[in-house]
Short mmCIF file of C-alpha atoms in Angstrom, two decimals:
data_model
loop_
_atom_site.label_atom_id
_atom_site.label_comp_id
_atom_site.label_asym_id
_atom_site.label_seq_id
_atom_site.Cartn_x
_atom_site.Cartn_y
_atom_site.Cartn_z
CA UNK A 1 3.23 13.95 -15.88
CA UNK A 2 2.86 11.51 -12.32
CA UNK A 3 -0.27 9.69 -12.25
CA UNK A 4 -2.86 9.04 -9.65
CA UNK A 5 -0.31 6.63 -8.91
CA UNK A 6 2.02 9.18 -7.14
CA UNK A 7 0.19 10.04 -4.38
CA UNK A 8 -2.10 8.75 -1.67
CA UNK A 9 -5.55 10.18 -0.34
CA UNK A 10 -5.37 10.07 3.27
CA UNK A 11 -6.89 7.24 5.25
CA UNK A 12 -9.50 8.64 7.76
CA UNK A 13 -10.75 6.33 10.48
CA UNK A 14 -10.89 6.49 14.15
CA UNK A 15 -7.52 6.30 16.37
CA UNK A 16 -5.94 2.80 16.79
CA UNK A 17 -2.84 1.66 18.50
CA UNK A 18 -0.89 1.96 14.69
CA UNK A 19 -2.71 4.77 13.71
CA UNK A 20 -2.72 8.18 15.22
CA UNK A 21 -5.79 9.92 13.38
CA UNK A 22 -3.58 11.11 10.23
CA UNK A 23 -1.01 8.50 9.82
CA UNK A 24 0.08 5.02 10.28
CA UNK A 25 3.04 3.80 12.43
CA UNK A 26 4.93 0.94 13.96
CA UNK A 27 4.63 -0.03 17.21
CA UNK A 28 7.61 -0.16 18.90
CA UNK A 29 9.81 1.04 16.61
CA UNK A 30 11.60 4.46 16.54
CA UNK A 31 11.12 6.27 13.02
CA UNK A 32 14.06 6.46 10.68
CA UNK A 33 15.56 9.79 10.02
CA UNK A 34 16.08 11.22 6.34
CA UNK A 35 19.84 11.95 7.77
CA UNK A 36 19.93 8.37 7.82
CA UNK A 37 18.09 8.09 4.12
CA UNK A 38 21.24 10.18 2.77
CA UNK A 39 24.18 8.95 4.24
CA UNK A 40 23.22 5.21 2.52
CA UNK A 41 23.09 7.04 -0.54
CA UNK A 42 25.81 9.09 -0.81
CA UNK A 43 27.79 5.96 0.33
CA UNK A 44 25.80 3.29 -1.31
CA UNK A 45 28.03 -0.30 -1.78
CA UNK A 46 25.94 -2.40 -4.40
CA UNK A 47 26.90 -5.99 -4.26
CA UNK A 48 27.08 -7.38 -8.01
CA UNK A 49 24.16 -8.16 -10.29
CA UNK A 50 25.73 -9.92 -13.30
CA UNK A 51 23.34 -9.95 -16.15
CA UNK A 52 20.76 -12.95 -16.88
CA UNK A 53 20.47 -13.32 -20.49
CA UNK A 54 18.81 -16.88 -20.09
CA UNK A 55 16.68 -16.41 -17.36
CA UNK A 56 14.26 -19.25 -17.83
CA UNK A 57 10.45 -18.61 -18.31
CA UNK A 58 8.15 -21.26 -16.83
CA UNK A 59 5.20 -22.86 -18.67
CA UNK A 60 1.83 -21.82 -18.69
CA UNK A 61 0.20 -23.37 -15.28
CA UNK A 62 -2.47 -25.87 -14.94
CA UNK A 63 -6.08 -23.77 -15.58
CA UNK A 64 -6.94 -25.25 -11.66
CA UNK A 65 -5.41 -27.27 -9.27
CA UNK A 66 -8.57 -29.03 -7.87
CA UNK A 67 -8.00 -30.98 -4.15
CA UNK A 68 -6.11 -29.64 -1.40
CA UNK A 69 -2.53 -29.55 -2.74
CA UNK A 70 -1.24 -26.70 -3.21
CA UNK A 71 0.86 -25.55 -6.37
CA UNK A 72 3.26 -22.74 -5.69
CA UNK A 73 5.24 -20.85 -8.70
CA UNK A 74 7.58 -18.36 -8.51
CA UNK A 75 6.85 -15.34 -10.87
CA UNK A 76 9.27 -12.54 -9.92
CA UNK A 77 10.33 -10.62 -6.51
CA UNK A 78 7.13 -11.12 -4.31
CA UNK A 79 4.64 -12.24 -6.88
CA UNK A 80 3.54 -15.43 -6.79
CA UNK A 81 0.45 -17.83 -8.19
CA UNK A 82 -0.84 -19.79 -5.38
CA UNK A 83 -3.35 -22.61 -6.92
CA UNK A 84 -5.49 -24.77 -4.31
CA UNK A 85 -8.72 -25.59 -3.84
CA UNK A 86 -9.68 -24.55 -7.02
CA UNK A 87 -8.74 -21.14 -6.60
CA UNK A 88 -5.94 -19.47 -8.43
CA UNK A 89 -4.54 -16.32 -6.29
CA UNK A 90 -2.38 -13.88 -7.03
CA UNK A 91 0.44 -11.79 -4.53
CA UNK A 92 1.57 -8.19 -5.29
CA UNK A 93 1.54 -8.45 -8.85
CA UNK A 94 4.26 -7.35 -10.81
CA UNK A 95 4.78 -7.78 -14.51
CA UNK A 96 6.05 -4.24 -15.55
CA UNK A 97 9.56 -3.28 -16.69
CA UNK A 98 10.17 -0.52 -14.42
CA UNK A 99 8.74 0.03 -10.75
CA UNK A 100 7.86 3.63 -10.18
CA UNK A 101 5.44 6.62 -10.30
CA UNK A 102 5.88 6.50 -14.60
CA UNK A 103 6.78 3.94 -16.99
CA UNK A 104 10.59 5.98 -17.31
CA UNK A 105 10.77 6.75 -13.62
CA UNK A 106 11.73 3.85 -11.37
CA UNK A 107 13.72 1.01 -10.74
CA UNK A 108 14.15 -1.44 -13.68
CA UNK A 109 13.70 -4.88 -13.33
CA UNK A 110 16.93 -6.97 -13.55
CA UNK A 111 15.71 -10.10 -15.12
CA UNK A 112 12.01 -11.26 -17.40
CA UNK A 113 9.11 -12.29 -15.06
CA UNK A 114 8.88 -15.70 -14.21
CA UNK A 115 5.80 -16.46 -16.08
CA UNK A 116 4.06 -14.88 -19.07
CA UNK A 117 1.56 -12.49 -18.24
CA UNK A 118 -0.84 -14.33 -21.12
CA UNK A 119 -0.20 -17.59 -19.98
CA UNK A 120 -1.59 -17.03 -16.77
CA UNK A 121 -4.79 -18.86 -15.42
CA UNK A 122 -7.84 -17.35 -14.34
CA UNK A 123 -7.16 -15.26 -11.56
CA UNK A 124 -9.95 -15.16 -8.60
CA UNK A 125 -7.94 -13.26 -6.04
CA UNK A 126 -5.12 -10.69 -5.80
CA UNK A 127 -3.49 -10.22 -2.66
CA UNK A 128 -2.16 -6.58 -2.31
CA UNK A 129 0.27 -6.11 1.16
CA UNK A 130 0.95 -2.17 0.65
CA UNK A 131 1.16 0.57 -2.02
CA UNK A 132 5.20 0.54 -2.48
CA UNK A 133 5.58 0.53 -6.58
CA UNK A 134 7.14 -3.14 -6.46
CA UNK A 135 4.34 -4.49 -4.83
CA UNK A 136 1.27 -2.49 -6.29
CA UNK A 137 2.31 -1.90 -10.24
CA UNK A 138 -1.13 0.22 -11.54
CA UNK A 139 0.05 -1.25 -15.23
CA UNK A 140 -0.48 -5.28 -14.16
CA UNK A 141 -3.28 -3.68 -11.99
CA UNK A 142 -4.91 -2.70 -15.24
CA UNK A 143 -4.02 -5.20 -17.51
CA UNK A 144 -5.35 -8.06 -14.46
CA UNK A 145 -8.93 -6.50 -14.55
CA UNK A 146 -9.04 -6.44 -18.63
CA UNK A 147 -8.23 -10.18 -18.77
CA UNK A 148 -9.50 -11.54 -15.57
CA UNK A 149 -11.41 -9.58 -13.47
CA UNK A 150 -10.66 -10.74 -10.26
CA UNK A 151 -10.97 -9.54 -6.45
CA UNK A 152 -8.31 -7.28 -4.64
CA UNK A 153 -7.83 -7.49 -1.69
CA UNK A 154 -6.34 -4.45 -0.11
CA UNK A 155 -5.48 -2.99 3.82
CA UNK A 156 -6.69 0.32 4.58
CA UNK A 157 -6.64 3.00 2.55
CA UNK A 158 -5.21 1.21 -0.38
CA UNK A 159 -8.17 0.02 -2.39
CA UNK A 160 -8.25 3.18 -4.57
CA UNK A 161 -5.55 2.27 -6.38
CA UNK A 162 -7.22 -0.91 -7.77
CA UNK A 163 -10.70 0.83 -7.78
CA UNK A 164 -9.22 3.54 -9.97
CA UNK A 165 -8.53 1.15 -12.77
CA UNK A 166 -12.19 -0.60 -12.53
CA UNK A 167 -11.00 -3.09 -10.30
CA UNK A 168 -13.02 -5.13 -7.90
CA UNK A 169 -12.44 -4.70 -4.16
CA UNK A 170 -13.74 -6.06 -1.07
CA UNK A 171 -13.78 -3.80 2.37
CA UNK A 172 -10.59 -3.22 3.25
CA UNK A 173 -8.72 -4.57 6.12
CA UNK A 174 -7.01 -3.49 9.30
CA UNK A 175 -4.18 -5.72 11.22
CA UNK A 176 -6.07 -9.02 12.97
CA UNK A 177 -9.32 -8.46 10.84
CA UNK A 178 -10.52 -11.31 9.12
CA UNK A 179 -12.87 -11.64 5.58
CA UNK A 180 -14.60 -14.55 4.04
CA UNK A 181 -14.14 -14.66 0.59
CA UNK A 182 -15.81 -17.81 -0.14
CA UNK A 183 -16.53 -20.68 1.40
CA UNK A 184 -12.97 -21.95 -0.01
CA UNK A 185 -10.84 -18.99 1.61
CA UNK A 186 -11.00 -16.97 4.58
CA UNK A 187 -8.43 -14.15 4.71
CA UNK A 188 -6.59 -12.82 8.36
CA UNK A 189 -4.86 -8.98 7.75
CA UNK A 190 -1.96 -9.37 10.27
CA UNK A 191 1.16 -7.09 11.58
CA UNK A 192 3.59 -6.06 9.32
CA UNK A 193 6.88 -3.53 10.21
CA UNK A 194 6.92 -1.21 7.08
CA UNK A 195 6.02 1.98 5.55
CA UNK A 196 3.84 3.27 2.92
CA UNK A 197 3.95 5.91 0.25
CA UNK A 198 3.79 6.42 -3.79
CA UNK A 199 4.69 10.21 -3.54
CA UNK A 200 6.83 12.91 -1.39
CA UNK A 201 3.58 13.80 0.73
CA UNK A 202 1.68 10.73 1.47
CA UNK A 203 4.30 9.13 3.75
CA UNK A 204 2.11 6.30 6.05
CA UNK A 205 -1.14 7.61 5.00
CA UNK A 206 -2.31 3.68 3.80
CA UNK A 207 -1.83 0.45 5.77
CA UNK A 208 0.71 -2.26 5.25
CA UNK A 209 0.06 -6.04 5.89
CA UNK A 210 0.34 -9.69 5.66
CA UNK A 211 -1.97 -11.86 5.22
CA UNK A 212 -2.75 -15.34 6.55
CA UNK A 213 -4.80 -17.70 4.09
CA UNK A 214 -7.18 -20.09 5.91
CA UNK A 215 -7.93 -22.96 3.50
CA UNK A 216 -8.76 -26.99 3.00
CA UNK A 217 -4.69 -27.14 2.08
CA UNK A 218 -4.08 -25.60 5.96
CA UNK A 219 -3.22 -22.02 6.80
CA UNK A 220 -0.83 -20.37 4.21
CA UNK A 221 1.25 -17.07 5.49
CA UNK A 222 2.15 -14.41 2.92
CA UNK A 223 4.36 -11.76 4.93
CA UNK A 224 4.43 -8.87 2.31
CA UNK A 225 7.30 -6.57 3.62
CA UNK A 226 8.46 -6.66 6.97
CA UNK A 227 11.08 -5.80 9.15
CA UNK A 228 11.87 -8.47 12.06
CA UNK A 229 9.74 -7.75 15.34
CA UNK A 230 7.42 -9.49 17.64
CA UNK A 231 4.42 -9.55 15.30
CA UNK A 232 5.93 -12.87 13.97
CA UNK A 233 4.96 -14.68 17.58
CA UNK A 234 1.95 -13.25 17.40
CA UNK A 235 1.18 -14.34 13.74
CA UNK A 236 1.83 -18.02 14.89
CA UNK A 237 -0.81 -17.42 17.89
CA UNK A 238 -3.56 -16.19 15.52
CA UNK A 239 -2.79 -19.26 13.45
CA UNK A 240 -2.86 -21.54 16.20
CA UNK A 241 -6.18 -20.33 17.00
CA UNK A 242 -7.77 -20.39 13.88
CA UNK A 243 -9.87 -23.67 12.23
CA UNK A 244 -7.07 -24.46 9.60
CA UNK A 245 -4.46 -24.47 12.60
CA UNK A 246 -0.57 -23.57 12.57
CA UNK A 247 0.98 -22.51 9.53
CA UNK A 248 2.24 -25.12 7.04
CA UNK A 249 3.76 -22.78 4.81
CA UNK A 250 5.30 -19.35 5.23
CA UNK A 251 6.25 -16.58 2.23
CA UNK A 252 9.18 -14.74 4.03
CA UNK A 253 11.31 -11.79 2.40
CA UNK A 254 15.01 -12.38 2.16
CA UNK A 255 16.04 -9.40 -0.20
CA UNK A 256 16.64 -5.64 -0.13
CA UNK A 257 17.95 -5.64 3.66
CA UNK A 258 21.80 -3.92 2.96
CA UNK A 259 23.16 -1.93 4.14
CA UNK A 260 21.30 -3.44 7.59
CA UNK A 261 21.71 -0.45 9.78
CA UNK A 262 19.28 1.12 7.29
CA UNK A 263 17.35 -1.48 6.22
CA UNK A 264 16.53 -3.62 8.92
CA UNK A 265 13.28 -1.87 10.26
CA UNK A 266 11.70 -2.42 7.66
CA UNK A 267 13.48 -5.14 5.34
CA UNK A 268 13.66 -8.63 7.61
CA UNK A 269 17.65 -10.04 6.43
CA UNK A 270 17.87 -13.31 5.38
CA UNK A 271 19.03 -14.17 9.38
CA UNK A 272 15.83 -12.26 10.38
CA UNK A 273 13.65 -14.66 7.78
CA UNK A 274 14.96 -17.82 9.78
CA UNK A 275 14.42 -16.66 13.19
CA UNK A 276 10.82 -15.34 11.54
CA UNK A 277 10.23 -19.52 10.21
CA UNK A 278 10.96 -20.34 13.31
CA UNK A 279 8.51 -17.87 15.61
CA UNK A 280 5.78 -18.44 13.69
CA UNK A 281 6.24 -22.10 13.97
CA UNK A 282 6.13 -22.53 10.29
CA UNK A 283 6.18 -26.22 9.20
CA UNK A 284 7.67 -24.94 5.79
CA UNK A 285 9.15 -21.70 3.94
CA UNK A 286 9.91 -20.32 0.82
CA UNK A 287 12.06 -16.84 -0.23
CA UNK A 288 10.41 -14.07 -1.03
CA UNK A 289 11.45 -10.24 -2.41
CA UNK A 290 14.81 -11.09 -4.59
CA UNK A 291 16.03 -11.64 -7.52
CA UNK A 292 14.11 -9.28 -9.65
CA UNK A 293 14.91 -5.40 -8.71
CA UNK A 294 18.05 -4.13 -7.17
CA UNK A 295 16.46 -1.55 -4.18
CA UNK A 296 19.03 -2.49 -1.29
CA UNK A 297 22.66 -3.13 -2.04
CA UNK A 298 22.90 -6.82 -1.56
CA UNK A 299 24.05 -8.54 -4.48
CA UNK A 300 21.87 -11.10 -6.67
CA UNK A 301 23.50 -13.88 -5.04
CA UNK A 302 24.26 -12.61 -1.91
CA UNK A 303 20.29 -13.14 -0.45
CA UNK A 304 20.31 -16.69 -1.01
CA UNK A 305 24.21 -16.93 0.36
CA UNK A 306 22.95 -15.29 3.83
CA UNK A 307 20.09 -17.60 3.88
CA UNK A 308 21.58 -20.85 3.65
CA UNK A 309 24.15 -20.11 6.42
CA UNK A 310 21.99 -18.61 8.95
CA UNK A 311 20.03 -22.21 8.37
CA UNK A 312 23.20 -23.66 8.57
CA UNK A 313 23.81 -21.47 12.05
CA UNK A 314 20.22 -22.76 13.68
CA UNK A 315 21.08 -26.17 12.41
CA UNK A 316 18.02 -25.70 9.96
CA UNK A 317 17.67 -27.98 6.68
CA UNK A 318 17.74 -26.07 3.98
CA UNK A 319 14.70 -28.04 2.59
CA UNK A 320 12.47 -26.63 5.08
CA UNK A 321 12.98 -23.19 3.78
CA UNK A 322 13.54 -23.04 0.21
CA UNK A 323 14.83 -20.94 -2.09
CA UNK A 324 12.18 -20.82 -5.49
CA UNK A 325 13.25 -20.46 -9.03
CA UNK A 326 11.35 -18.21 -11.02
CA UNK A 327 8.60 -19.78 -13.23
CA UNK A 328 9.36 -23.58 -11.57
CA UNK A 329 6.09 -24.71 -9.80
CA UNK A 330 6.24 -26.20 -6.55
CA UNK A 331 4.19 -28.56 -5.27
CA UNK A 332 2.75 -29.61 -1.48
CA UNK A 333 0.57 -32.34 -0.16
CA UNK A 334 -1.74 -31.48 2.64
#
């Protein structure tokens, strides 16, 4: 039996220029066909996932990381704890086994999360960029508001899915809004190049975002899911603009973007992450959206291969756009 989980209420709000009155869309960019949906499956090309039987588990974090540094670990495909300012935040959480609309139905993870979900600190924030199963799992969801309780934030049309396992939510957001949260983070919803859907009927009926984070560290960019477009100039604008300035550090995808003739609308390639670092003007990057669930058929390795020689191609160090290991924290000094 599916679960609220498999299916989204419409949004309803007035006419923007991403939303027609009944569903969401990319500017821009032409809609992909279903023709094109079945010829990559009937002649899908999976790159290799070898099996990681010592995948390392992290620690359990510090309870807060007081001061402007910033403490950055790794927990699994685009989850990550982001501890600054006191503040420990969480981005589309994901501690399940299997993605999908059941716990049998989905796509099973390929290797343990990161970090424990019990050795967690207390969470204050959770970031939620759309309602795709590997970015919005109902299970953490549920398990998140049991132990900690925190605040979800959520674009449009999304917040019933945390609200309909008792979580917290704020109003949600549309592209370029803004929210204070507290006096120690102010949010900015900004562009993303996606899609939305838990179901067969619900297709673009919710929002999907980024988000910038506006703190004493300096502005922190969490992309979500994207495809490569102009938004990413614009992103650096709004950040220029802002009171914590350009962005200092930027969480790009580099996974799930074979075969690219399919994916690239809406899954930036590794390529499309560096020439994304460099129009938002990022002073720093890190990986995003690998390494954990095989949706696209790049291989395991194959991400962090394309990365490091289209860095190599823009004469790029690879230090200024990392690649994380799963439950290793990572450090930065204002």
């Amino acid at each position: 039996m599916l679960t609220l989980s498999a299916c989204a209420p419409r949004y309803r709000g007035p006419v923007t220029d991403h939303f027609d009155g009944k569903k969401f869309f990319n500017p821009g960019m032409p809609e992909r066909t279903s023709g094109g949906l079945l010829k990559w499956l009937l002649h899908r090309d999976k790159g290799p996932w070898p099996d990681q039987p010592d995948a390392f588990v992290g620690p359990r974090p510090a309870t807060r990381i007081d001061g402007d540094s910033l403490v950055v670990t790794f927990v699994n495909h685009s989850t990550f704890l982001l501890q600054t300012s006191g503040l420990n935040i969480l981005t589309d959480p994901v501690w399940s086994k299997r993605v999908g609309p059941t716990s049998w139905l989905g796509v099973k993870r390929k290797r343990p999360p990161g970090l424990r979900f019990e050795d967690l600190p207390p969470i204050d924030v959770v970031l939620l960029s759309h309602n795709h199963y590997d970015h919005l799992d109902l299970p953490t969801l549920r398990k998140l508001v049991k132990t900690h309780n925190p605040l979800f934030i959520t674009p449009l049309g999304v917040s019933y899915l945390p609200k309909s396992v008792d979580g917290r939510t704020t109003r949600e957001v549309d592209w370029n809004d803004t929210l204070r949260i507290n006096r120690k983070l102010l949010l900015t919803c900004t562009q993303a190049q996606h899609f939305s859907n838990r179901g067969m009927g619900d297709r673009d009926e919710t929002l999907w975002c980024g988000y910038l984070l506006h703190m004493d560290f300096g502005t922190i960019y969490f992309c979500g899911d994207s495809g490569y477009g102009p938004h990413f100039s614009h992103i650096a604008e709004q950040a220029s603009r802002s009171a914590t300035g350009s962005i200092k550090l930027a969480l790009l995808p580099i996974g799930s973007y074979r075969p690219e003739w399919f994916m690239a609308p809406v899954h930036v390639s590794p390529a499309g992450a560096v020439q994304a670092f460099i129009d938002t003007k990022a002073q720093q990057a890190i990986g995003i959206h690998f390494g954990t669930f095989q949706q696209g058929d790049d291989g395991l390795f194959e991400p962090v291969t394309d990365l490091r020689k289209a860095l190599h191609e823009k004469n790029i160090p690879e230090n200024r756009f990392l690649v994380p290991q799963e439950g290793r924290a990572i450090t930065f000094k204002k």
